[in-house]
Amino acid sequence: MGLIVLYLIPLFTYKFTDLQWEVIVPCMVVLGVIVSTGYNFYFSPLLGILGWHSYKITDKVGISYVIITKRQLRSAIQKFEVVQLTEYLLLDTKGK
């Protein structure tokens, strides 16, 4: 969520009387819906520049997670050593 706030901060640095609220409010609502209903929440351009990748994976019982790793997935049966950051977000600890 911090990444979203970072992108929205410039909208609030101007005088509030100069902002076009009829444009900003619907855009924020649409952005909020997209973020809350998808795995896009974990995408960060900065992580991509630093060589990190995010993948949606599913465990043996059918629970889907997003894993952040420096490795590129080449096989659907790769094993990872991970730490759990949030309920559905994992970080690969053995990445390059």
mmCIF file with all atom_site columns, C-alpha atoms in Angstrom:
data_model
loop_
_atom_site.group_PDB
_atom_site.id
_atom_site.type_symbol
_atom_site.label_atom_id
_atom_site.label_alt_id
_atom_site.label_comp_id
_atom_site.label_asym_id
_atom_site.label_entity_id
_atom_site.label_seq_id
_atom_site.pdbx_PDB_ins_code
_atom_site.Cartn_x
_atom_site.Cartn_y
_atom_site.Cartn_z
_atom_site.occupancy
_atom_site.B_iso_or_equiv
_atom_site.pdbx_formal_charge
_atom_site.auth_seq_id
_atom_site.auth_comp_id
_atom_site.auth_asym_id
_atom_site.auth_atom_id
_atom_site.pdbx_PDB_model_num
ATOM 1  C CA . MET A 1 1  ? 0.000   0.000   0.000   1.00 0.00 ? 1  MET A CA 1
ATOM 2  C CA . GLY A 1 2  ? 2.959   2.286   0.612   1.00 0.00 ? 2  GLY A CA 1
ATOM 3  C CA . LEU A 1 3  ? 3.830   2.165   -3.081  1.00 0.00 ? 3  LEU A CA 1
ATOM 4  C CA . ILE A 1 4  ? 0.343   3.370   -4.002  1.00 0.00 ? 4  ILE A CA 1
ATOM 5  C CA . VAL A 1 5  ? 0.575   6.227   -1.495  1.00 0.00 ? 5  VAL A CA 1
ATOM 6  C CA . LEU A 1 6  ? 3.969   7.167   -2.925  1.00 0.00 ? 6  LEU A CA 1
ATOM 7  C CA . TYR A 1 7  ? 2.458   7.506   -6.390  1.00 0.00 ? 7  TYR A CA 1
ATOM 8  C CA . LEU A 1 8  ? -0.475  9.542   -5.066  1.00 0.00 ? 8  LEU A CA 1
ATOM 9  C CA . ILE A 1 9  ? 1.500   12.006  -2.892  1.00 0.00 ? 9  ILE A CA 1
ATOM 10 C CA . PRO A 1 10 ? 2.145   14.455  -5.767  1.00 0.00 ? 10 PRO A CA 1
ATOM 11 C CA . LEU A 1 11 ? -1.613  14.849  -6.158  1.00 0.00 ? 11 LEU A CA 1
ATOM 12 C CA . PHE A 1 12 ? -1.786  16.339  -2.669  1.00 0.00 ? 12 PHE A CA 1
ATOM 13 C CA . THR A 1 13 ? 1.238   18.624  -2.757  1.00 0.00 ? 13 THR A CA 1
ATOM 14 C CA . TYR A 1 14 ? -0.562  21.330  -4.722  1.00 0.00 ? 14 TYR A CA 1
ATOM 15 C CA . LYS A 1 15 ? -3.112  23.744  -3.346  1.00 0.00 ? 15 LYS A CA 1
ATOM 16 C CA . PHE A 1 16 ? -6.344  21.905  -2.651  1.00 0.00 ? 16 PHE A CA 1
ATOM 17 C CA . THR A 1 17 ? -8.321  24.602  -4.437  1.00 0.00 ? 17 THR A CA 1
ATOM 18 C CA . ASP A 1 18 ? -6.402  23.867  -7.675  1.00 0.00 ? 18 ASP A CA 1
ATOM 19 C CA . LEU A 1 19 ? -7.120  20.118  -7.677  1.00 0.00 ? 19 LEU A CA 1
ATOM 20 C CA . GLN A 1 20 ? -9.840  18.682  -9.874  1.00 0.00 ? 20 GLN A CA 1
ATOM 21 C CA . TRP A 1 21 ? -11.569 16.460  -7.331  1.00 0.00 ? 21 TRP A CA 1
ATOM 22 C CA . GLU A 1 22 ? -14.109 15.220  -9.888  1.00 0.00 ? 22 GLU A CA 1
ATOM 23 C CA . VAL A 1 23 ? -11.158 13.520  -11.655 1.00 0.00 ? 23 VAL A CA 1
ATOM 24 C CA . ILE A 1 24 ? -8.989  12.523  -8.686  1.00 0.00 ? 24 ILE A CA 1
ATOM 25 C CA . VAL A 1 25 ? -11.665 10.811  -6.571  1.00 0.00 ? 25 VAL A CA 1
ATOM 26 C CA . PRO A 1 26 ? -12.912 8.420   -9.308  1.00 0.00 ? 26 PRO A CA 1
ATOM 27 C CA . CYS A 1 27 ? -9.303  7.608   -10.265 1.00 0.00 ? 27 CYS A CA 1
ATOM 28 C CA . MET A 1 28 ? -8.474  6.767   -6.646  1.00 0.00 ? 28 MET A CA 1
ATOM 29 C CA . VAL A 1 29 ? -11.586 4.572   -6.369  1.00 0.00 ? 29 VAL A CA 1
ATOM 30 C CA . VAL A 1 30 ? -10.712 2.674   -9.555  1.00 0.00 ? 30 VAL A CA 1
ATOM 31 C CA . LEU A 1 31 ? -7.101  2.253   -8.403  1.00 0.00 ? 31 LEU A CA 1
ATOM 32 C CA . GLY A 1 32 ? -8.303  1.016   -5.022  1.00 0.00 ? 32 GLY A CA 1
ATOM 33 C CA . VAL A 1 33 ? -10.584 -1.582  -6.608  1.00 0.00 ? 33 VAL A CA 1
ATOM 34 C CA . ILE A 1 34 ? -7.804  -2.824  -8.890  1.00 0.00 ? 34 ILE A CA 1
ATOM 35 C CA . VAL A 1 35 ? -5.327  -3.115  -6.033  1.00 0.00 ? 35 VAL A CA 1
ATOM 36 C CA . SER A 1 36 ? -7.736  -4.790  -3.633  1.00 0.00 ? 36 SER A CA 1
ATOM 37 C CA . THR A 1 37 ? -8.938  -7.424  -6.101  1.00 0.00 ? 37 THR A CA 1
ATOM 38 C CA . GLY A 1 38 ? -5.708  -8.512  -7.759  1.00 0.00 ? 38 GLY A CA 1
ATOM 39 C CA . TYR A 1 39 ? -2.144  -9.508  -7.209  1.00 0.00 ? 39 TYR A CA 1
ATOM 40 C CA . ASN A 1 40 ? -0.990  -6.237  -8.745  1.00 0.00 ? 40 ASN A CA 1
ATOM 41 C CA . PHE A 1 41 ? -0.556  -4.885  -5.231  1.00 0.00 ? 41 PHE A CA 1
ATOM 42 C CA . TYR A 1 42 ? 2.882   -6.495  -4.987  1.00 0.00 ? 42 TYR A CA 1
ATOM 43 C CA . PHE A 1 43 ? 4.260   -5.171  -8.251  1.00 0.00 ? 43 PHE A CA 1
ATOM 44 C CA . SER A 1 44 ? 6.913   -2.520  -7.873  1.00 0.00 ? 44 SER A CA 1
ATOM 45 C CA . PRO A 1 45 ? 8.937   -1.035  -10.720 1.00 0.00 ? 45 PRO A CA 1
ATOM 46 C CA . LEU A 1 46 ? 11.859  -0.517  -8.336  1.00 0.00 ? 46 LEU A CA 1
ATOM 47 C CA . LEU A 1 47 ? 11.922  -4.220  -7.441  1.00 0.00 ? 47 LEU A CA 1
ATOM 48 C CA . GLY A 1 48 ? 11.986  -5.038  -11.155 1.00 0.00 ? 48 GLY A CA 1
ATOM 49 C CA . ILE A 1 49 ? 14.935  -2.711  -11.735 1.00 0.00 ? 49 ILE A CA 1
ATOM 50 C CA . LEU A 1 50 ? 16.791  -4.403  -8.856  1.00 0.00 ? 50 LEU A CA 1
ATOM 51 C CA . GLY A 1 51 ? 16.252  -7.815  -10.447 1.00 0.00 ? 51 GLY A CA 1
ATOM 52 C CA . TRP A 1 52 ? 13.360  -9.154  -8.349  1.00 0.00 ? 52 TRP A CA 1
ATOM 53 C CA . HIS A 1 53 ? 10.492  -11.078 -9.923  1.00 0.00 ? 53 HIS A CA 1
ATOM 54 C CA . SER A 1 54 ? 7.045   -11.849 -8.554  1.00 0.00 ? 54 SER A CA 1
ATOM 55 C CA . TYR A 1 55 ? 5.089   -14.963 -9.453  1.00 0.00 ? 55 TYR A CA 1
ATOM 56 C CA . LYS A 1 56 ? 1.721   -16.365 -8.515  1.00 0.00 ? 56 LYS A CA 1
ATOM 57 C CA . ILE A 1 57 ? 2.172   -19.923 -7.263  1.00 0.00 ? 57 ILE A CA 1
ATOM 58 C CA . THR A 1 58 ? -0.204  -22.515 -5.834  1.00 0.00 ? 58 THR A CA 1
ATOM 59 C CA . ASP A 1 59 ? 0.683   -25.058 -3.154  1.00 0.00 ? 59 ASP A CA 1
ATOM 60 C CA . LYS A 1 60 ? -0.373  -28.708 -3.043  1.00 0.00 ? 60 LYS A CA 1
ATOM 61 C CA . VAL A 1 61 ? -3.667  -27.933 -1.287  1.00 0.00 ? 61 VAL A CA 1
ATOM 62 C CA . GLY A 1 62 ? -4.652  -25.243 -3.784  1.00 0.00 ? 62 GLY A CA 1
ATOM 63 C CA . ILE A 1 63 ? -3.769  -22.061 -1.854  1.00 0.00 ? 63 ILE A CA 1
ATOM 64 C CA . SER A 1 64 ? -2.388  -19.319 -4.113  1.00 0.00 ? 64 SER A CA 1
ATOM 65 C CA . TYR A 1 65 ? 0.527   -17.148 -3.034  1.00 0.00 ? 65 TYR A CA 1
ATOM 66 C CA . VAL A 1 66 ? 2.683   -14.454 -4.573  1.00 0.00 ? 66 VAL A CA 1
ATOM 67 C CA . ILE A 1 67 ? 6.386   -15.231 -4.280  1.00 0.00 ? 67 ILE A CA 1
ATOM 68 C CA . ILE A 1 68 ? 9.073   -12.585 -4.665  1.00 0.00 ? 68 ILE A CA 1
ATOM 69 C CA . THR A 1 69 ? 12.414  -13.993 -5.813  1.00 0.00 ? 69 THR A CA 1
ATOM 70 C CA . LYS A 1 70 ? 15.585  -13.071 -7.668  1.00 0.00 ? 70 LYS A CA 1
ATOM 71 C CA . ARG A 1 71 ? 15.400  -16.385 -9.542  1.00 0.00 ? 71 ARG A CA 1
ATOM 72 C CA . GLN A 1 72 ? 13.479  -16.811 -12.767 1.00 0.00 ? 72 GLN A CA 1
ATOM 73 C CA . LEU A 1 73 ? 11.023  -19.689 -12.645 1.00 0.00 ? 73 LEU A CA 1
ATOM 74 C CA . ARG A 1 74 ? 11.845  -22.282 -15.275 1.00 0.00 ? 74 ARG A CA 1
ATOM 75 C CA . SER A 1 75 ? 9.861   -25.210 -13.907 1.00 0.00 ? 75 SER A CA 1
ATOM 76 C CA . ALA A 1 76 ? 6.528   -25.609 -12.183 1.00 0.00 ? 76 ALA A CA 1
ATOM 77 C CA . ILE A 1 77 ? 8.071   -27.984 -9.628  1.00 0.00 ? 77 ILE A CA 1
ATOM 78 C CA . GLN A 1 78 ? 10.940  -25.799 -8.386  1.00 0.00 ? 78 GLN A CA 1
ATOM 79 C CA . LYS A 1 79 ? 11.383  -25.831 -4.616  1.00 0.00 ? 79 LYS A CA 1
ATOM 80 C CA . PHE A 1 80 ? 11.919  -22.706 -2.566  1.00 0.00 ? 80 PHE A CA 1
ATOM 81 C CA . GLU A 1 81 ? 12.968  -21.823 0.944   1.00 0.00 ? 81 GLU A CA 1
ATOM 82 C CA . VAL A 1 82 ? 10.735  -18.917 1.881   1.00 0.00 ? 82 VAL A CA 1
ATOM 83 C CA . VAL A 1 83 ? 9.649   -16.629 4.677   1.00 0.00 ? 83 VAL A CA 1
ATOM 84 C CA . GLN A 1 84 ? 6.045   -15.516 4.840   1.00 0.00 ? 84 GLN A CA 1
ATOM 85 C CA . LEU A 1 85 ? 5.724   -11.714 4.735   1.00 0.00 ? 85 LEU A CA 1
ATOM 86 C CA . THR A 1 86 ? 1.936   -11.503 4.743   1.00 0.00 ? 86 THR A CA 1
ATOM 87 C CA . GLU A 1 87 ? -0.902  -13.986 4.556   1.00 0.00 ? 87 GLU A CA 1
ATOM 88 C CA . TYR A 1 88 ? -0.355  -14.625 0.834   1.00 0.00 ? 88 TYR A CA 1
ATOM 89 C CA . LEU A 1 89 ? 3.082   -13.100 0.161   1.00 0.00 ? 89 LEU A CA 1
ATOM 90 C CA . LEU A 1 90 ? 6.300   -15.126 0.312   1.00 0.00 ? 90 LEU A CA 1
ATOM 91 C CA . LEU A 1 91 ? 9.941   -14.078 -0.028  1.00 0.00 ? 91 LEU A CA 1
ATOM 92 C CA . ASP A 1 92 ? 12.483  -16.537 -1.438  1.00 0.00 ? 92 ASP A CA 1
ATOM 93 C CA . THR A 1 93 ? 15.462  -16.710 0.952   1.00 0.00 ? 93 THR A CA 1
ATOM 94 C CA . LYS A 1 94 ? 17.719  -18.751 -1.347  1.00 0.00 ? 94 LYS A CA 1
ATOM 95 C CA . GLY A 1 95 ? 17.527  -16.468 -4.386  1.00 0.00 ? 95 GLY A CA 1
ATOM 96 C CA . LYS A 1 96 ? 20.745  -15.510 -6.182  1.00 0.00 ? 96 LYS A CA 1
#
